[in-house]
Amino acid sequence: MADKHNLSLGVEITELTSEEAQRWLSFKKPWSIEEATLIFAGHSPTDRRFFNDGGAISKKYPYAFHYWELFQSFKRKGTIPTSQAEWIETALRMNLPLPDVLSNIIKKKIINTQLNSPPTETQAERRKRRYEICVDAGFEMPTNDYSRLPKGVGLLAGKEGVSRQAFNHDVKAHINWLFPRK
């Protein structure tokens, strides 16, 4: 995939290493078009000879040249990705070939994220948890879902990051489950 296999090259551009790819993926500041061009082409983003030769080297590196042309169109359209995640997402969405070094790191991150992410909370678990938040806050809870919930439930909803109505709906649904109507 990388241009290093082109034997007609006079000057070699430094290849992207796994450690360097990991480091560039961890940066908070988004990549520039030049950095993204070199990273996606499998070259070290610190090696700027590709851009300083007036086009002689750049045409000898077809992957880098392809990415450079493509990313210049992003610039013209004003759609430059604003984070490393957006750069990767854009490349994947456009089915752009990524260097093995970069794709291996991305695959490992995806697998680790999936393995380390907590299981998704079910509706019943969420309702029970919200009811227990109210009990833990010291509220005297009604025994039927027709009764009003105590004052202060709206504050708990705010801490949960949901509307009071959504929070109340979950709490009352759990009350109905605990004390079903006869």
PDB file of C-alpha atoms in Angstrom:
ATOM      1  CA  MET A   1       0.000   0.000   0.000  1.00  0.00           C
ATOM      2  CA  ALA A   2       2.698   2.497   0.941  1.00  0.00           C
ATOM      3  CA  ASP A   3       4.719   4.265  -1.731  1.00  0.00           C
ATOM      4  CA  LYS A   4       7.971   2.787  -0.391  1.00  0.00           C
ATOM      5  CA  HIS A   5       7.584  -0.050  -2.916  1.00  0.00           C
ATOM      6  CA  ASN A   6       8.044   2.328  -5.853  1.00  0.00           C
ATOM      7  CA  LEU A   7      11.618   1.524  -6.921  1.00  0.00           C
ATOM      8  CA  SER A   8      11.954   4.520  -9.258  1.00  0.00           C
ATOM      9  CA  LEU A   9      12.194   6.927  -6.335  1.00  0.00           C
ATOM     10  CA  GLY A  10      15.335   8.918  -5.845  1.00  0.00           C
ATOM     11  CA  VAL A  11      14.537  10.245  -2.388  1.00  0.00           C
ATOM     12  CA  GLU A  12      12.706   8.172   0.204  1.00  0.00           C
ATOM     13  CA  ILE A  13      10.187   9.799   2.498  1.00  0.00           C
ATOM     14  CA  THR A  14      10.222   8.402   6.026  1.00  0.00           C
ATOM     15  CA  GLU A  15       7.725   5.613   6.651  1.00  0.00           C
ATOM     16  CA  LEU A  16       5.103   5.935   9.408  1.00  0.00           C
ATOM     17  CA  THR A  17       5.915   3.724  12.391  1.00  0.00           C
ATOM     18  CA  SER A  18       3.411   2.183  14.774  1.00  0.00           C
ATOM     19  CA  GLU A  19       4.664   4.298  17.688  1.00  0.00           C
ATOM     20  CA  GLU A  20       4.452   7.463  15.644  1.00  0.00           C
ATOM     21  CA  ALA A  21       0.933   6.632  14.403  1.00  0.00           C
ATOM     22  CA  GLN A  22      -0.154   5.994  18.002  1.00  0.00           C
ATOM     23  CA  ARG A  23       1.315   9.330  19.084  1.00  0.00           C
ATOM     24  CA  TRP A  24      -0.335  11.264  16.238  1.00  0.00           C
ATOM     25  CA  LEU A  25      -3.697   9.639  16.966  1.00  0.00           C
ATOM     26  CA  SER A  26      -3.465  10.763  20.596  1.00  0.00           C
ATOM     27  CA  PHE A  27      -2.888  14.471  19.864  1.00  0.00           C
ATOM     28  CA  LYS A  28      -5.682  16.823  20.952  1.00  0.00           C
ATOM     29  CA  LYS A  29      -5.025  19.339  18.179  1.00  0.00           C
ATOM     30  CA  PRO A  30      -6.568  18.200  14.866  1.00  0.00           C
ATOM     31  CA  TRP A  31      -4.262  17.215  12.040  1.00  0.00           C
ATOM     32  CA  SER A  32      -3.483  19.710   9.322  1.00  0.00           C
ATOM     33  CA  ILE A  33      -4.146  18.708   5.718  1.00  0.00           C
ATOM     34  CA  GLU A  34      -0.414  18.121   5.241  1.00  0.00           C
ATOM     35  CA  GLU A  35      -0.197  15.877   8.321  1.00  0.00           C
ATOM     36  CA  ALA A  36      -3.293  13.891   7.334  1.00  0.00           C
ATOM     37  CA  THR A  37      -1.963  13.476   3.792  1.00  0.00           C
ATOM     38  CA  LEU A  38       1.276  11.944   4.993  1.00  0.00           C
ATOM     39  CA  ILE A  39      -0.335   9.821   7.741  1.00  0.00           C
ATOM     40  CA  PHE A  40      -2.926   8.286   5.407  1.00  0.00           C
ATOM     41  CA  ALA A  41      -0.250   7.642   2.778  1.00  0.00           C
ATOM     42  CA  GLY A  42       1.836   5.759   5.369  1.00  0.00           C
ATOM     43  CA  HIS A  43       4.559   8.397   5.750  1.00  0.00           C
ATOM     44  CA  SER A  44       5.862  10.224   8.776  1.00  0.00           C
ATOM     45  CA  PRO A  45       3.993  13.538   9.147  1.00  0.00           C
ATOM     46  CA  THR A  46       7.213  15.161  10.329  1.00  0.00           C
ATOM     47  CA  ASP A  47       8.844  14.601   6.921  1.00  0.00           C
ATOM     48  CA  ARG A  48       7.756  17.667   4.925  1.00  0.00           C
ATOM     49  CA  ARG A  49       9.949  17.085   1.837  1.00  0.00           C
ATOM     50  CA  PHE A  50       6.819  15.936   0.019  1.00  0.00           C
ATOM     51  CA  PHE A  51       5.482  19.511   0.111  1.00  0.00           C
ATOM     52  CA  ASN A  52       8.742  21.408  -0.364  1.00  0.00           C
ATOM     53  CA  ASP A  53      10.005  19.996  -3.654  1.00  0.00           C
ATOM     54  CA  GLY A  54       7.736  21.866  -6.036  1.00  0.00           C
ATOM     55  CA  GLY A  55       5.920  18.680  -7.042  1.00  0.00           C
ATOM     56  CA  ALA A  56       8.832  16.474  -8.172  1.00  0.00           C
ATOM     57  CA  ILE A  57       8.724  14.071  -5.222  1.00  0.00           C
ATOM     58  CA  SER A  58       4.981  14.378  -4.678  1.00  0.00           C
ATOM     59  CA  LYS A  59       4.172  12.866  -8.101  1.00  0.00           C
ATOM     60  CA  LYS A  60       6.452   9.916  -7.329  1.00  0.00           C
ATOM     61  CA  TYR A  61       4.299   9.079  -4.310  1.00  0.00           C
ATOM     62  CA  PRO A  62       0.848   8.319  -5.769  1.00  0.00           C
ATOM     63  CA  TYR A  63      -0.933   7.557  -2.473  1.00  0.00           C
ATOM     64  CA  ALA A  64       0.288  10.752  -0.879  1.00  0.00           C
ATOM     65  CA  PHE A  65      -0.471  12.733  -4.033  1.00  0.00           C
ATOM     66  CA  HIS A  66      -3.993  11.241  -4.174  1.00  0.00           C
ATOM     67  CA  TYR A  67      -4.685  12.158  -0.547  1.00  0.00           C
ATOM     68  CA  TRP A  68      -3.194  15.635  -1.036  1.00  0.00           C
ATOM     69  CA  GLU A  69      -5.512  16.338  -3.974  1.00  0.00           C
ATOM     70  CA  LEU A  70      -8.529  14.938  -2.120  1.00  0.00           C
ATOM     71  CA  PHE A  71      -7.841  16.911   1.067  1.00  0.00           C
ATOM     72  CA  GLN A  72      -7.342  20.101  -0.926  1.00  0.00           C
ATOM     73  CA  SER A  73     -10.925  19.638  -2.148  1.00  0.00           C
ATOM     74  CA  PHE A  74     -12.012  19.475   1.525  1.00  0.00           C
ATOM     75  CA  LYS A  75     -10.260  22.796   2.028  1.00  0.00           C
ATOM     76  CA  ARG A  76     -12.018  24.369  -0.954  1.00  0.00           C
ATOM     77  CA  LYS A  77     -15.411  23.123   0.285  1.00  0.00           C
ATOM     78  CA  GLY A  78     -14.702  24.190   3.878  1.00  0.00           C
ATOM     79  CA  THR A  79     -15.237  20.643   5.171  1.00  0.00           C
ATOM     80  CA  ILE A  80     -11.872  19.938   6.790  1.00  0.00           C
ATOM     81  CA  PRO A  81     -12.265  17.413   9.647  1.00  0.00           C
ATOM     82  CA  THR A  82     -11.795  19.021  13.063  1.00  0.00           C
ATOM     83  CA  SER A  83     -10.415  16.027  14.984  1.00  0.00           C
ATOM     84  CA  GLN A  84      -8.417  12.854  14.409  1.00  0.00           C
ATOM     85  CA  ALA A  85     -11.613  10.836  14.888  1.00  0.00           C
ATOM     86  CA  GLU A  86     -13.308  12.851  12.115  1.00  0.00           C
ATOM     87  CA  TRP A  87     -10.322  12.294   9.803  1.00  0.00           C
ATOM     88  CA  ILE A  88     -10.515   8.531  10.398  1.00  0.00           C
ATOM     89  CA  GLU A  89     -14.315   8.486  10.108  1.00  0.00           C
ATOM     90  CA  THR A  90     -14.125  10.413   6.824  1.00  0.00           C
ATOM     91  CA  ALA A  91     -11.516   8.020   5.431  1.00  0.00           C
ATOM     92  CA  LEU A  92     -13.563   4.978   6.422  1.00  0.00           C
ATOM     93  CA  ARG A  93     -16.785   6.492   5.058  1.00  0.00           C
ATOM     94  CA  MET A  94     -15.057   7.205   1.739  1.00  0.00           C
ATOM     95  CA  ASN A  95     -13.494   3.697   1.661  1.00  0.00           C
ATOM     96  CA  LEU A  96     -10.002   5.161   1.429  1.00  0.00           C
ATOM     97  CA  PRO A  97      -7.178   2.654   1.841  1.00  0.00           C
ATOM     98  CA  LEU A  98      -5.328   3.171   5.116  1.00  0.00           C
ATOM     99  CA  PRO A  99      -1.756   2.095   5.832  1.00  0.00           C
ATOM    100  CA  ASP A 100      -1.507  -1.156   7.777  1.00  0.00           C
ATOM    101  CA  VAL A 101       0.131   0.618  10.716  1.00  0.00           C
ATOM    102  CA  LEU A 102      -2.847   2.946  11.122  1.00  0.00           C
ATOM    103  CA  SER A 103      -5.570   0.362  10.478  1.00  0.00           C
ATOM    104  CA  ASN A 104      -4.042  -2.060  13.029  1.00  0.00           C
ATOM    105  CA  ILE A 105      -4.114   0.631  15.735  1.00  0.00           C
ATOM    106  CA  ILE A 106      -7.697   1.570  14.856  1.00  0.00           C
ATOM    107  CA  LYS A 107      -8.808  -2.096  14.966  1.00  0.00           C
ATOM    108  CA  LYS A 108      -7.148  -2.572  18.380  1.00  0.00           C
ATOM    109  CA  LYS A 109      -8.855   0.568  19.728  1.00  0.00           C
ATOM    110  CA  ILE A 110     -12.258  -0.576  18.444  1.00  0.00           C
ATOM    111  CA  ILE A 111     -11.839  -4.048  19.970  1.00  0.00           C
ATOM    112  CA  ASN A 112     -10.619  -2.632  23.308  1.00  0.00           C
ATOM    113  CA  THR A 113     -13.476  -0.120  23.389  1.00  0.00           C
ATOM    114  CA  GLN A 114     -16.026  -2.867  22.745  1.00  0.00           C
ATOM    115  CA  LEU A 115     -14.477  -5.147  25.388  1.00  0.00           C
ATOM    116  CA  ASN A 116     -14.110  -2.424  28.014  1.00  0.00           C
ATOM    117  CA  SER A 117     -17.425  -0.668  27.503  1.00  0.00           C
ATOM    118  CA  PRO A 118     -20.056  -1.440  30.105  1.00  0.00           C
ATOM    119  CA  PRO A 119     -23.105  -3.344  28.893  1.00  0.00           C
ATOM    120  CA  THR A 120     -26.031  -1.212  27.813  1.00  0.00           C
ATOM    121  CA  GLU A 121     -28.557  -0.562  30.559  1.00  0.00           C
ATOM    122  CA  THR A 122     -31.991  -2.049  29.903  1.00  0.00           C
ATOM    123  CA  GLN A 123     -35.179  -0.042  30.349  1.00  0.00           C
ATOM    124  CA  ALA A 124     -36.105  -1.985  33.493  1.00  0.00           C
ATOM    125  CA  GLU A 125     -32.624  -1.431  34.979  1.00  0.00           C
ATOM    126  CA  ARG A 126     -32.786   2.293  34.215  1.00  0.00           C
ATOM    127  CA  ARG A 127     -36.232   2.585  35.841  1.00  0.00           C
ATOM    128  CA  LYS A 128     -35.090   0.712  38.947  1.00  0.00           C
ATOM    129  CA  ARG A 129     -31.908   2.802  39.190  1.00  0.00           C
ATOM    130  CA  ARG A 130     -33.874   6.065  38.970  1.00  0.00           C
ATOM    131  CA  TYR A 131     -36.339   4.864  41.607  1.00  0.00           C
ATOM    132  CA  GLU A 132     -33.431   3.932  43.887  1.00  0.00           C
ATOM    133  CA  ILE A 133     -31.890   7.377  43.373  1.00  0.00           C
ATOM    134  CA  CYS A 134     -35.087   8.851  44.799  1.00  0.00           C
ATOM    135  CA  VAL A 135     -35.063   6.453  47.768  1.00  0.00           C
ATOM    136  CA  ASP A 136     -31.352   7.145  48.408  1.00  0.00           C
ATOM    137  CA  ALA A 137     -32.118  10.888  48.369  1.00  0.00           C
ATOM    138  CA  GLY A 138     -34.488  10.279  51.286  1.00  0.00           C
ATOM    139  CA  PHE A 139     -37.749  10.859  49.428  1.00  0.00           C
ATOM    140  CA  GLU A 140     -40.859   9.145  50.713  1.00  0.00           C
ATOM    141  CA  MET A 141     -42.091   7.342  47.648  1.00  0.00           C
ATOM    142  CA  PRO A 142     -45.766   6.651  46.862  1.00  0.00           C
ATOM    143  CA  THR A 143     -47.026   3.090  46.488  1.00  0.00           C
ATOM    144  CA  ASN A 144     -49.030   3.705  43.323  1.00  0.00           C
ATOM    145  CA  ASP A 145     -48.269   5.425  40.063  1.00  0.00           C
ATOM    146  CA  TYR A 146     -51.255   7.794  40.339  1.00  0.00           C
ATOM    147  CA  SER A 147     -49.781   9.711  43.286  1.00  0.00           C
ATOM    148  CA  ARG A 148     -47.540  12.727  42.958  1.00  0.00           C
ATOM    149  CA  LEU A 149     -43.838  12.245  43.294  1.00  0.00           C
ATOM    150  CA  PRO A 150     -42.125  14.225  46.059  1.00  0.00           C
ATOM    151  CA  LYS A 151     -40.709  17.693  45.473  1.00  0.00           C
ATOM    152  CA  GLY A 152     -37.078  17.634  44.406  1.00  0.00           C
ATOM    153  CA  VAL A 153     -37.422  14.895  41.826  1.00  0.00           C
ATOM    154  CA  GLY A 154     -36.786  17.508  39.135  1.00  0.00           C
ATOM    155  CA  LEU A 155     -33.328  18.176  40.624  1.00  0.00           C
ATOM    156  CA  LEU A 156     -32.497  14.478  40.404  1.00  0.00           C
ATOM    157  CA  ALA A 157     -33.680  14.473  36.796  1.00  0.00           C
ATOM    158  CA  GLY A 158     -31.309  17.364  36.085  1.00  0.00           C
ATOM    159  CA  LYS A 159     -28.407  15.388  37.561  1.00  0.00           C
ATOM    160  CA  GLU A 160     -29.358  12.475  35.307  1.00  0.00           C
ATOM    161  CA  GLY A 161     -29.374  14.811  32.329  1.00  0.00           C
ATOM    162  CA  VAL A 162     -33.001  14.100  31.374  1.00  0.00           C
ATOM    163  CA  SER A 163     -36.236  16.037  31.590  1.00  0.00           C
ATOM    164  CA  ARG A 164     -38.351  15.878  34.742  1.00  0.00           C
ATOM    165  CA  GLN A 165     -41.142  14.258  32.753  1.00  0.00           C
ATOM    166  CA  ALA A 166     -38.909  11.463  31.434  1.00  0.00           C
ATOM    167  CA  PHE A 167     -37.490  10.852  34.910  1.00  0.00           C
ATOM    168  CA  ASN A 168     -40.984  10.815  36.471  1.00  0.00           C
ATOM    169  CA  HIS A 169     -42.225   8.412  33.792  1.00  0.00           C
ATOM    170  CA  ASP A 170     -39.440   5.930  34.608  1.00  0.00           C
ATOM    171  CA  VAL A 171     -39.924   6.227  38.383  1.00  0.00           C
ATOM    172  CA  LYS A 172     -43.700   5.782  38.127  1.00  0.00           C
ATOM    173  CA  ALA A 173     -43.274   2.804  35.784  1.00  0.00           C
ATOM    174  CA  HIS A 174     -41.034   1.162  38.401  1.00  0.00           C
ATOM    175  CA  ILE A 175     -43.563   1.957  41.146  1.00  0.00           C
ATOM    176  CA  ASN A 176     -46.249   0.288  38.996  1.00  0.00           C
ATOM    177  CA  TRP A 177     -43.993  -2.751  38.642  1.00  0.00           C
ATOM    178  CA  LEU A 178     -43.363  -2.871  42.425  1.00  0.00           C
ATOM    179  CA  PHE A 179     -47.016  -2.312  43.374  1.00  0.00           C
ATOM    180  CA  PRO A 180     -49.192  -3.541  40.503  1.00  0.00           C
ATOM    181  CA  ARG A 181     -52.851  -2.488  40.416  1.00  0.00           C
ATOM    182  CA  LYS A 182     -55.349  -5.131  41.416  1.00  0.00           C
TER     183      LYS A 182
END
